[in-house]
CSV table of C-alpha atoms in Angstrom, one decimal:
chain,number,residue,atom,x,y,z
A,1,UNK,CA,-12.9,-7.7,-13.0
A,2,UNK,CA,-14.8,-10.3,-10.6
A,3,UNK,CA,-14.2,-10.2,-6.7
A,4,UNK,CA,-12.5,-13.5,-6.8
A,5,UNK,CA,-9.8,-12.2,-9.4
A,6,UNK,CA,-9.4,-9.3,-7.5
A,7,UNK,CA,-8.8,-10.9,-4.2
A,8,UNK,CA,-6.2,-13.1,-6.0
A,9,UNK,CA,-4.5,-10.4,-7.0
A,10,UNK,CA,-4.2,-8.8,-3.6
A,11,UNK,CA,-0.7,-8.6,-2.1
A,12,UNK,CA,-0.3,-10.0,1.1
A,13,UNK,CA,0.0,-7.5,4.1
A,14,UNK,CA,3.6,-7.1,5.3
A,15,UNK,CA,4.8,-6.3,8.8
A,16,UNK,CA,8.3,-5.6,7.7
A,17,UNK,CA,10.1,-2.6,9.0
A,18,UNK,CA,10.4,-1.3,5.3
A,19,UNK,CA,6.7,-1.1,5.3
A,20,UNK,CA,6.3,0.7,8.4
A,21,UNK,CA,5.6,4.3,7.6
A,22,UNK,CA,7.7,6.6,9.9
A,23,UNK,CA,6.6,10.4,10.5
A,24,UNK,CA,6.8,12.8,13.6
A,25,UNK,CA,4.3,11.0,15.5
A,26,UNK,CA,6.1,7.6,15.8
A,27,UNK,CA,10.2,8.7,15.0
A,28,UNK,CA,10.9,8.8,18.6
A,29,UNK,CA,9.7,5.0,18.9
A,30,UNK,CA,11.5,3.7,16.1
A,31,UNK,CA,14.5,5.4,17.3
A,32,UNK,CA,14.3,4.0,20.9
A,33,UNK,CA,13.6,0.4,19.1
A,34,UNK,CA,16.7,0.9,16.9
A,35,UNK,CA,18.9,1.3,20.1
A,36,UNK,CA,18.4,-2.3,20.8
A,37,UNK,CA,20.4,-4.2,22.5
A,38,UNK,CA,21.5,-1.0,24.5
A,39,UNK,CA,18.6,-0.6,26.4
A,40,UNK,CA,18.9,0.3,30.0
A,41,UNK,CA,18.4,-2.8,32.0
A,42,UNK,CA,17.6,-4.4,28.8
A,43,UNK,CA,13.8,-3.3,28.9
A,44,UNK,CA,11.8,-1.2,26.7
A,45,UNK,CA,8.0,-0.2,27.0
A,46,UNK,CA,6.6,0.8,23.4
A,47,UNK,CA,3.6,2.9,24.8
A,48,UNK,CA,0.7,4.4,22.3
A,49,UNK,CA,-3.0,4.5,21.4
A,50,UNK,CA,-4.8,1.8,19.7
A,51,UNK,CA,-4.1,1.5,16.1
A,52,UNK,CA,-1.0,3.4,16.1
A,53,UNK,CA,1.3,0.7,14.9
A,54,UNK,CA,2.8,-0.8,18.0
A,55,UNK,CA,2.4,-4.2,17.2
A,56,UNK,CA,3.9,-3.9,13.6
A,57,UNK,CA,7.2,-2.3,15.1
A,58,UNK,CA,7.0,-4.8,18.0
A,59,UNK,CA,6.8,-8.1,15.8
A,60,UNK,CA,9.3,-6.6,13.4
A,61,UNK,CA,11.7,-6.2,16.5
A,62,UNK,CA,10.8,-9.6,17.4
A,63,UNK,CA,11.8,-11.3,14.2
A,64,UNK,CA,15.0,-9.2,14.3
A,65,UNK,CA,16.0,-10.2,17.8
A,66,UNK,CA,15.1,-13.7,17.7
A,67,UNK,CA,12.7,-13.0,20.4
A,68,UNK,CA,9.5,-15.2,22.0
A,69,UNK,CA,6.1,-13.9,22.4
A,70,UNK,CA,4.7,-14.7,25.9
A,71,UNK,CA,1.3,-13.7,27.1
A,72,UNK,CA,1.3,-11.2,30.0
A,73,UNK,CA,-1.4,-12.7,32.3
A,74,UNK,CA,0.5,-16.2,32.1
A,75,UNK,CA,4.2,-16.2,30.5
A,76,UNK,CA,5.8,-19.3,30.6
A,77,UNK,CA,9.0,-18.2,32.2
A,78,UNK,CA,11.1,-21.2,31.7
A,79,UNK,CA,11.1,-20.4,27.9
A,80,UNK,CA,12.3,-16.6,28.7
A,81,UNK,CA,15.7,-17.6,30.1
A,82,UNK,CA,18.7,-16.2,27.9
A,83,UNK,CA,16.4,-14.9,25.4
A,84,UNK,CA,14.9,-11.7,24.2
A,85,UNK,CA,11.1,-11.7,25.2
A,86,UNK,CA,8.1,-9.7,23.5
A,87,UNK,CA,4.7,-9.1,25.8
A,88,UNK,CA,2.1,-7.3,24.3
A,89,UNK,CA,-0.8,-5.4,25.8
A,90,UNK,CA,0.6,-5.6,29.1
A,91,UNK,CA,-1.5,-3.0,30.7
A,92,UNK,CA,-4.6,-4.9,30.0
A,93,UNK,CA,-3.8,-8.0,32.1
A,94,UNK,CA,-0.6,-9.0,33.7
A,95,UNK,CA,1.0,-11.4,36.3
A,96,UNK,CA,2.6,-9.2,38.9
A,97,UNK,CA,5.2,-11.8,39.9
A,98,UNK,CA,5.9,-12.9,36.3
A,99,UNK,CA,6.4,-9.5,35.0
A,100,UNK,CA,8.9,-8.6,38.0
A,101,UNK,CA,10.8,-11.8,37.1
A,102,UNK,CA,10.9,-10.9,33.2
A,103,UNK,CA,12.2,-7.6,33.9
A,104,UNK,CA,14.9,-8.7,36.1
A,105,UNK,CA,15.9,-11.6,33.5
A,106,UNK,CA,16.1,-8.8,30.5
A,107,UNK,CA,19.3,-7.5,31.9
A,108,UNK,CA,21.2,-10.9,32.0
A,109,UNK,CA,23.1,-12.2,29.2
A,110,UNK,CA,21.1,-13.0,25.9
A,111,UNK,CA,17.9,-11.4,27.5
A,112,UNK,CA,15.8,-8.5,26.6
A,113,UNK,CA,12.2,-7.4,27.3
A,114,UNK,CA,9.8,-5.2,25.0
A,115,UNK,CA,6.6,-4.7,26.3
A,116,UNK,CA,3.7,-2.9,24.4
A,117,UNK,CA,1.1,-1.0,26.4
A,118,UNK,CA,-1.8,1.9,25.9
A,119,UNK,CA,-0.5,3.7,28.8
A,120,UNK,CA,2.5,4.3,30.4
A,121,UNK,CA,4.2,1.8,33.0
A,122,UNK,CA,4.0,4.3,35.8
A,123,UNK,CA,0.2,4.5,35.5
A,124,UNK,CA,0.0,0.4,35.9
A,125,UNK,CA,-1.4,-1.2,39.0
A,126,UNK,CA,1.0,-3.4,40.6
A,127,UNK,CA,0.8,-5.1,43.8
A,128,UNK,CA,4.4,-5.7,44.7
A,129,UNK,CA,6.4,-3.0,46.0
A,130,UNK,CA,9.5,-4.2,44.1
A,131,UNK,CA,7.6,-4.2,40.9
A,132,UNK,CA,6.2,-0.8,41.3
A,133,UNK,CA,9.9,0.5,41.4
A,134,UNK,CA,10.7,-1.1,38.2
A,135,UNK,CA,7.7,-0.1,36.4
A,136,UNK,CA,8.7,3.6,37.5
A,137,UNK,CA,12.1,3.3,36.1
A,138,UNK,CA,11.3,1.3,32.5
A,139,UNK,CA,12.1,3.1,29.6
A,140,UNK,CA,9.2,4.3,27.5
A,141,UNK,CA,9.2,4.9,23.6
A,142,UNK,CA,6.0,6.9,22.8
A,143,UNK,CA,4.2,6.6,19.9
A,144,UNK,CA,1.4,9.1,19.4
A,145,UNK,CA,-1.8,9.0,17.1
A,146,UNK,CA,-0.7,9.1,13.4
A,147,UNK,CA,-0.1,12.3,11.9
A,148,UNK,CA,-0.9,13.2,8.4
A,149,UNK,CA,2.2,11.8,7.0
A,150,UNK,CA,2.0,8.4,8.6
A,151,UNK,CA,-1.9,8.3,7.6
A,152,UNK,CA,-1.1,9.2,4.0
A,153,UNK,CA,1.4,6.5,3.9
A,154,UNK,CA,-0.5,4.1,5.4
A,155,UNK,CA,-3.2,4.6,3.2
A,156,UNK,CA,-0.9,4.4,0.1
A,157,UNK,CA,0.5,1.1,1.4
A,158,UNK,CA,-3.3,-0.7,1.9
A,159,UNK,CA,-4.3,0.7,-1.8
A,160,UNK,CA,-1.1,-0.7,-3.0
A,161,UNK,CA,-1.4,-4.2,-1.1
A,162,UNK,CA,-4.7,-4.4,-3.3
A,163,UNK,CA,-3.2,-3.0,-6.7
A,164,UNK,CA,-5.1,0.2,-6.5
A,165,UNK,CA,-3.5,3.2,-7.7
A,166,UNK,CA,-6.2,6.2,-6.6
A,167,UNK,CA,-6.4,9.7,-8.2
A,168,UNK,CA,-4.4,12.2,-6.4
A,169,UNK,CA,-7.4,14.1,-5.2
A,170,UNK,CA,-8.5,11.2,-3.2
A,171,UNK,CA,-6.1,11.0,-0.5
A,172,UNK,CA,-6.2,14.5,0.5
A,173,UNK,CA,-10.1,14.1,0.5
A,174,UNK,CA,-9.7,11.0,3.1
A,175,UNK,CA,-7.1,12.5,5.2
A,176,UNK,CA,-9.5,15.4,6.1
A,177,UNK,CA,-12.4,13.2,7.1
A,178,UNK,CA,-11.2,9.9,8.2
A,179,UNK,CA,-10.7,8.4,11.7
A,180,UNK,CA,-7.2,8.9,12.8
A,181,UNK,CA,-5.8,5.5,13.4
A,182,UNK,CA,-4.3,2.9,11.2
A,183,UNK,CA,-7.2,0.3,11.6
A,184,UNK,CA,-9.4,3.0,10.3
A,185,UNK,CA,-7.4,3.4,7.1
A,186,UNK,CA,-7.4,-0.2,6.3
A,187,UNK,CA,-10.8,-0.5,6.8
A,188,UNK,CA,-11.8,2.5,4.8
A,189,UNK,CA,-9.6,1.1,1.9
A,190,UNK,CA,-11.4,-2.2,2.1
A,191,UNK,CA,-14.7,-0.5,2.1
A,192,UNK,CA,-14.0,1.6,-1.0
A,193,UNK,CA,-11.9,-1.6,-2.9
A,194,UNK,CA,-15.6,-3.3,-2.1
A,195,UNK,CA,-17.7,-0.7,-3.3
A,196,UNK,CA,-15.7,0.1,-6.3
A,197,UNK,CA,-15.7,-3.8,-7.2
A,198,UNK,CA,-19.7,-4.0,-6.7
A,199,UNK,CA,-20.2,-1.2,-8.9
A,200,UNK,CA,-17.5,-2.0,-11.4
A,201,UNK,CA,-16.2,1.5,-11.3
A,202,UNK,CA,-12.7,3.2,-10.2
A,203,UNK,CA,-12.3,4.4,-6.8
A,204,UNK,CA,-12.8,8.3,-6.9
A,205,UNK,CA,-13.4,11.1,-4.7
A,206,UNK,CA,-17.2,10.9,-5.5
A,207,UNK,CA,-17.2,7.3,-4.3
A,208,UNK,CA,-15.3,8.2,-1.1
A,209,UNK,CA,-17.9,10.9,-0.4
A,210,UNK,CA,-20.4,8.0,0.6
A,211,UNK,CA,-18.5,6.9,3.7
A,212,UNK,CA,-18.8,10.2,5.7
A,213,UNK,CA,-21.6,11.9,7.2
A,214,UNK,CA,-23.8,14.8,5.6
A,215,UNK,CA,-21.9,17.6,7.7
A,216,UNK,CA,-18.6,16.3,6.5
A,217,UNK,CA,-19.7,16.0,2.9
A,218,UNK,CA,-20.6,19.9,3.2
A,219,UNK,CA,-16.9,21.1,3.5
A,220,UNK,CA,-16.9,20.2,-0.4
A,221,UNK,CA,-18.4,23.5,-0.6
A,222,UNK,CA,-15.3,25.0,0.4
A,223,UNK,CA,-12.8,22.7,-1.2
A,224,UNK,CA,-10.6,24.3,-3.6
């Protein structure tokens, strides 16, 4: 099967809620988002490490709440009146005064504010004293690094999007050795698909073994 044909068969990636894999590492955050619109003050900070699925959940919320997406360093506040707002990666760079106003506006009729970050609001640097107090009080929904249940689910999802059904022994093998993040899972599935296509062979544990270093491969001596 040619590369072009394989690419044409690939299913488009989905960011819908039904395609988000829920597990112990993110169940609390999912429950926090599902409490909308009953967030305290209309605000919620979705916090977790890079690659844990924050954007997936945030974009799904934005679609369901009919929210607008604003940039943290230069938000256009005129667009936020009476509308739910999503601001991603707030801890990377934000305008103090604008964020202060967005938090205040979130509690008004029709408003709301979801922000995503890798660190909790209490750790963000704020020059405005009034903003500092609001950040300290901001409700937080925490996503931890993906657990095995989540990683297995996203691996299956990424394989499914490429119309691949790997043998049963491949997923446990990958889970013991892969980097613990969703982008790493996506990258691994992509590389396995490309290697299998180049060699005109199905994905297998032997093929997967190439993507891990010699020390990790030696664990196979003790595999059941």
